[in-house]
């Protein structure tokens, strides 16, 4: 409670003594030891001395008695009394004291009188000691004063800190004049910076009857009140609450006696003091205060040594206590146990959180009763600020602990307390696995994109053409065609256009060719081309196995950004869960867009439970956004589901307690204990293992089948067929050219006459009978047997005829 007229004698005389001692210590240098005091006299039939005057006199007398403070100096003072609210008289009394040569003036305490004295002290530069509340002037014109009253801004901060420590969310400020609003300025501005709702009420100025105001506050259930008024008004307010049967009840208490926790209780009927009691003797130890003895009026003092305990026992506040646990069904955290017989009580449940609760109970020594939350919700806040789910159970103290996958959030932390997180997780996307796609017949082309294949072909053509031009241009690529004939001037070049293309193909296929460049320029081209083909073939070989053996899994979305940019796939969260609160309060543009989509269709986007969400993902084109640990558990057991994208947010699961619960710190220490010794990890492995799905990242590479390499055989067969047609085209082309040169007619309508027509042509090409036999043998693979035999026979006869001639 703050007030303007703080009449507390002991603190006031102590402060006054110190200030007077300082002034007179300084004034003794100038041989002045007088001090003036101006005080208001109290109205009434008998004038009473004010508390300020008593403190002033006591301080001066105390300094004079203690000769060690101001040796060889005796303090004197002049006291003037004035009527309250009489500023003119206060000015006149101040002038009278200054004419006596006082070194400082103490008082008065009322604002109008004090301001009048202050103006005179400022003009004459005489120190003025004030004991009243004073508002700081903006121009700092009052410089010659020292105020024993605390700074109003500091008092306002102190009250604000106390309100925050008590965790008040609502409060009522009651003041009697406008200065109260200035003194509590920081507190009044608190709602804009803190989550505090304030009501401002002013006491009636025309009457001292505050009962109507108190009744109005009672109807509004305003029980946290901050008063800023005078001590007189505060006393009047507190007197309003008078108990009608107080006197009779007090007499009954004084006449009663009984045994309580502290021993025998009996009271003196006159004074009301306790006459028969026991006292515990406590001592401050390492673990806190401990009882070391006892005193009683009849038995006196009895000291008992208590052996010092080693270490800290975390079971002190929870041992042998029975706690109510609220939870919610969700695999694998809390599940109903499957059994062929009816189960009751805590035996009905199993899961990760149930095992965690057993570990905590065994470590802390408490018993518990598990209750499912009635509405089946985790807990969220509606538009009116009301909570549901497990959070409401804790706020209304219907449960002591909430042991479940309860996410620690900023909003929840303001209404309940959380232990340290027992599991860390994030938010991710659950979606069904897409249908796998086989590599295809021409999958051996997949290691490189079509653009790269086109660029390789263009590079091959360009290098071959440049090699042909450079080889023709360089003189070192030409050589003597007849080295044994010195007079011959015929030179040849191996790198014809076709040979240049063949050189590029041989290098690209890592097979080489019989052609080797001789000039430096052509060797540079060949070396660069070999380096290029080395990198291309190595890259192709490295990626070929993956593209041929692994079935690619193409998902329509890969991240939260992808799912936010489309509307074909519907997505949502669990209703009234932490994930929904995250999207609802997020200021990230992507998440705001996703929440706008979900909130526009709550019936289809929001699901009641994780089971409903899984069924929707399996049966429709729907993606569920939930905690990553839950997704990990689901995907291990349902091979048709997978996690899409990475972690969106990072949070943790904690055990919830009501605000101010003494159990939170003990629960936190126990969680850290089982976390460090590995038991918490063992529990997670127990409930998350047992997957029936193949881990695709560790799956062995399967053998390649015709569906992978079928295209390669097609390319091979196509090359063979193409070579046959090219060979036939070359044969026909060569025959036509020779026929034109030898002027031999080749009929095309009857193939039977072809041998008779082309026999003279072969005579130009053969030189021996062996050549004739080879030609006949070659034709046996090309032409029908009868035609081949006729051709060979006619060729031999023609040769014999020529020899005879």
Short mmCIF file of C-alpha atoms in Angstrom, two decimals, residues 101-278:
data_model
loop_
_atom_site.label_atom_id
_atom_site.label_comp_id
_atom_site.label_asym_id
_atom_site.label_seq_id
_atom_site.Cartn_x
_atom_site.Cartn_y
_atom_site.Cartn_z
CA UNK A 101 21.09 32.62 10.33
CA UNK A 102 19.94 28.99 10.04
CA UNK A 103 21.90 26.86 7.62
CA UNK A 104 18.88 24.81 6.43
CA UNK A 105 15.11 24.58 6.84
CA UNK A 106 13.27 21.33 7.61
CA UNK A 107 9.58 21.05 6.54
CA UNK A 108 6.72 21.75 6.26
CA UNK A 109 5.07 18.62 4.86
CA UNK A 110 2.02 20.01 3.02
CA UNK A 111 2.46 20.79 -0.64
CA UNK A 112 1.27 24.42 -0.70
CA UNK A 113 3.26 25.44 2.39
CA UNK A 114 6.32 23.52 1.27
CA UNK A 115 6.27 25.13 -2.17
CA UNK A 116 6.21 28.58 -0.61
CA UNK A 117 9.21 27.76 1.58
CA UNK A 118 10.99 26.15 -1.36
CA UNK A 119 10.72 29.30 -3.49
CA UNK A 120 12.39 31.36 -0.75
CA UNK A 121 15.16 28.76 -0.30
CA UNK A 122 15.81 28.70 -4.03
CA UNK A 123 16.06 32.49 -4.14
CA UNK A 124 18.49 32.69 -1.20
CA UNK A 125 20.24 29.35 -2.02
CA UNK A 126 19.51 27.83 1.36
CA UNK A 127 19.08 24.04 1.57
CA UNK A 128 15.53 22.88 2.12
CA UNK A 129 14.86 19.41 3.56
CA UNK A 130 11.47 18.00 2.49
CA UNK A 131 9.53 15.03 3.88
CA UNK A 132 6.65 14.92 1.40
CA UNK A 133 5.85 13.51 -1.99
CA UNK A 134 7.03 15.83 -4.73
CA UNK A 135 6.50 15.75 -8.47
CA UNK A 136 9.64 16.44 -10.50
CA UNK A 137 9.42 19.79 -12.31
CA UNK A 138 10.27 19.66 -15.98
CA UNK A 139 12.57 22.73 -15.84
CA UNK A 140 14.48 21.61 -12.68
CA UNK A 141 14.10 25.07 -11.21
CA UNK A 142 13.98 23.68 -7.65
CA UNK A 143 17.60 22.80 -7.04
CA UNK A 144 18.16 23.66 -3.38
CA UNK A 145 16.27 20.82 -1.74
CA UNK A 146 16.73 17.26 -0.55
CA UNK A 147 13.66 15.04 -0.24
CA UNK A 148 13.49 12.14 2.23
CA UNK A 149 10.42 10.75 0.46
CA UNK A 150 11.23 8.04 -2.12
CA UNK A 151 11.03 8.85 -5.81
CA UNK A 152 7.50 8.21 -7.04
CA UNK A 153 8.72 6.49 -10.23
CA UNK A 154 10.77 4.04 -8.17
CA UNK A 155 7.77 3.31 -5.96
CA UNK A 156 5.67 2.70 -9.06
CA UNK A 157 8.28 0.27 -10.40
CA UNK A 158 8.38 -1.50 -7.03
CA UNK A 159 4.61 -2.00 -7.05
CA UNK A 160 4.75 -3.21 -10.67
CA UNK A 161 7.48 -5.74 -9.82
CA UNK A 162 5.42 -6.97 -6.87
CA UNK A 163 2.35 -7.40 -9.08
CA UNK A 164 4.39 -9.39 -11.60
CA UNK A 165 5.92 -11.56 -8.88
CA UNK A 166 2.46 -12.36 -7.51
CA UNK A 167 1.36 -13.15 -11.10
CA UNK A 168 -1.67 -10.89 -10.89
CA UNK A 169 -3.51 -10.79 -14.19
CA UNK A 170 -6.16 -8.33 -12.94
CA UNK A 171 -5.96 -5.58 -10.33
CA UNK A 172 -7.84 -2.47 -9.23
CA UNK A 173 -6.12 0.86 -8.48
CA UNK A 174 -7.97 3.10 -5.98
CA UNK A 175 -6.76 6.69 -5.49
CA UNK A 176 -8.11 9.78 -3.75
CA UNK A 177 -6.70 12.65 -5.85
CA UNK A 178 -5.03 13.24 -9.21
CA UNK A 179 -1.53 12.96 -7.78
CA UNK A 180 -2.14 9.27 -7.26
CA UNK A 181 -2.28 8.74 -11.03
CA UNK A 182 1.11 10.42 -11.36
CA UNK A 183 2.67 8.34 -8.61
CA UNK A 184 1.43 5.09 -10.17
CA UNK A 185 2.22 6.10 -13.74
CA UNK A 186 4.41 3.08 -14.52
CA UNK A 187 1.81 0.69 -13.13
CA UNK A 188 -1.02 2.32 -15.09
CA UNK A 189 0.97 1.96 -18.32
CA UNK A 190 1.63 -1.73 -17.59
CA UNK A 191 -1.33 -3.15 -19.64
CA UNK A 192 0.29 -1.91 -22.84
CA UNK A 193 3.53 -3.81 -22.08
CA UNK A 194 2.44 -6.69 -19.86
CA UNK A 195 -0.52 -9.02 -19.77
CA UNK A 196 -2.24 -7.15 -16.90
CA UNK A 197 -5.79 -5.77 -16.84
CA UNK A 198 -6.23 -2.74 -14.58
CA UNK A 199 -9.34 -0.96 -13.34
CA UNK A 200 -8.93 2.60 -12.12
CA UNK A 201 -11.31 3.88 -9.41
CA UNK A 202 -11.33 7.18 -7.51
CA UNK A 203 -12.45 7.52 -3.90
CA UNK A 204 -15.36 9.93 -3.35
CA UNK A 205 -14.06 13.40 -2.49
CA UNK A 206 -17.17 14.71 -0.76
CA UNK A 207 -17.55 11.96 1.83
CA UNK A 208 -15.48 9.48 3.81
CA UNK A 209 -18.06 6.73 3.38
CA UNK A 210 -16.37 4.23 1.06
CA UNK A 211 -18.89 1.41 1.48
CA UNK A 212 -20.65 1.96 -1.87
CA UNK A 213 -17.32 1.74 -3.66
CA UNK A 214 -16.32 -1.39 -1.74
CA UNK A 215 -19.65 -3.05 -2.52
CA UNK A 216 -19.27 -2.25 -6.20
CA UNK A 217 -15.79 -3.82 -6.20
CA UNK A 218 -17.15 -6.87 -4.40
CA UNK A 219 -19.86 -7.35 -7.03
CA UNK A 220 -17.17 -7.12 -9.71
CA UNK A 221 -15.07 -9.75 -7.85
CA UNK A 222 -12.21 -7.27 -7.53
CA UNK A 223 -10.15 -8.72 -4.68
CA UNK A 224 -6.67 -7.52 -5.70
CA UNK A 225 -6.63 -3.83 -4.84
CA UNK A 226 -3.83 -1.25 -4.80
CA UNK A 227 -4.63 1.81 -2.64
CA UNK A 228 -2.95 5.20 -3.10
CA UNK A 229 -4.41 7.40 -0.42
CA UNK A 230 -3.63 9.01 2.91
CA UNK A 231 -3.23 6.90 6.02
CA UNK A 232 -6.38 8.44 7.38
CA UNK A 233 -8.43 7.37 4.36
CA UNK A 234 -6.80 3.93 4.38
CA UNK A 235 -7.86 3.46 8.00
CA UNK A 236 -11.42 4.45 7.14
CA UNK A 237 -11.52 1.89 4.31
CA UNK A 238 -10.22 -0.93 6.44
CA UNK A 239 -12.72 -0.16 9.19
CA UNK A 240 -15.62 -0.76 6.81
CA UNK A 241 -15.16 -4.55 7.01
CA UNK A 242 -16.39 -5.10 10.57
CA UNK A 243 -17.45 -8.62 11.58
CA UNK A 244 -20.83 -8.56 13.32
CA UNK A 245 -20.15 -11.53 15.53
CA UNK A 246 -16.50 -10.69 16.05
CA UNK A 247 -16.74 -9.88 19.75
CA UNK A 248 -18.68 -13.00 20.68
CA UNK A 249 -16.41 -15.18 18.54
CA UNK A 250 -13.32 -13.61 20.12
CA UNK A 251 -14.58 -14.40 23.62
CA UNK A 252 -15.21 -18.01 22.61
CA UNK A 253 -11.66 -18.32 21.24
CA UNK A 254 -10.08 -16.95 24.44
CA UNK A 255 -12.01 -19.41 26.58
CA UNK A 256 -11.15 -22.45 24.42
CA UNK A 257 -8.05 -24.60 24.62
CA UNK A 258 -6.99 -27.56 22.49
CA UNK A 259 -3.97 -29.41 21.14
CA UNK A 260 -2.68 -28.28 17.76
CA UNK A 261 0.29 -28.89 15.53
CA UNK A 262 2.41 -26.61 17.71
CA UNK A 263 1.27 -28.10 21.01
CA UNK A 264 -1.22 -26.99 23.65
CA UNK A 265 -3.21 -23.87 22.76
CA UNK A 266 -4.63 -21.63 25.52
CA UNK A 267 -5.04 -17.86 25.73
CA UNK A 268 -5.14 -15.19 28.41
CA UNK A 269 -8.74 -13.97 28.64
CA UNK A 270 -7.68 -10.39 29.23
CA UNK A 271 -4.75 -9.87 26.90
CA UNK A 272 -5.48 -12.67 24.42
CA UNK A 273 -1.87 -13.77 24.51
CA UNK A 274 -0.96 -17.44 24.26
CA UNK A 275 0.15 -18.69 27.65
CA UNK A 276 1.04 -22.33 27.03
CA UNK A 277 3.06 -23.06 23.91
CA UNK A 278 6.06 -24.90 22.53
#
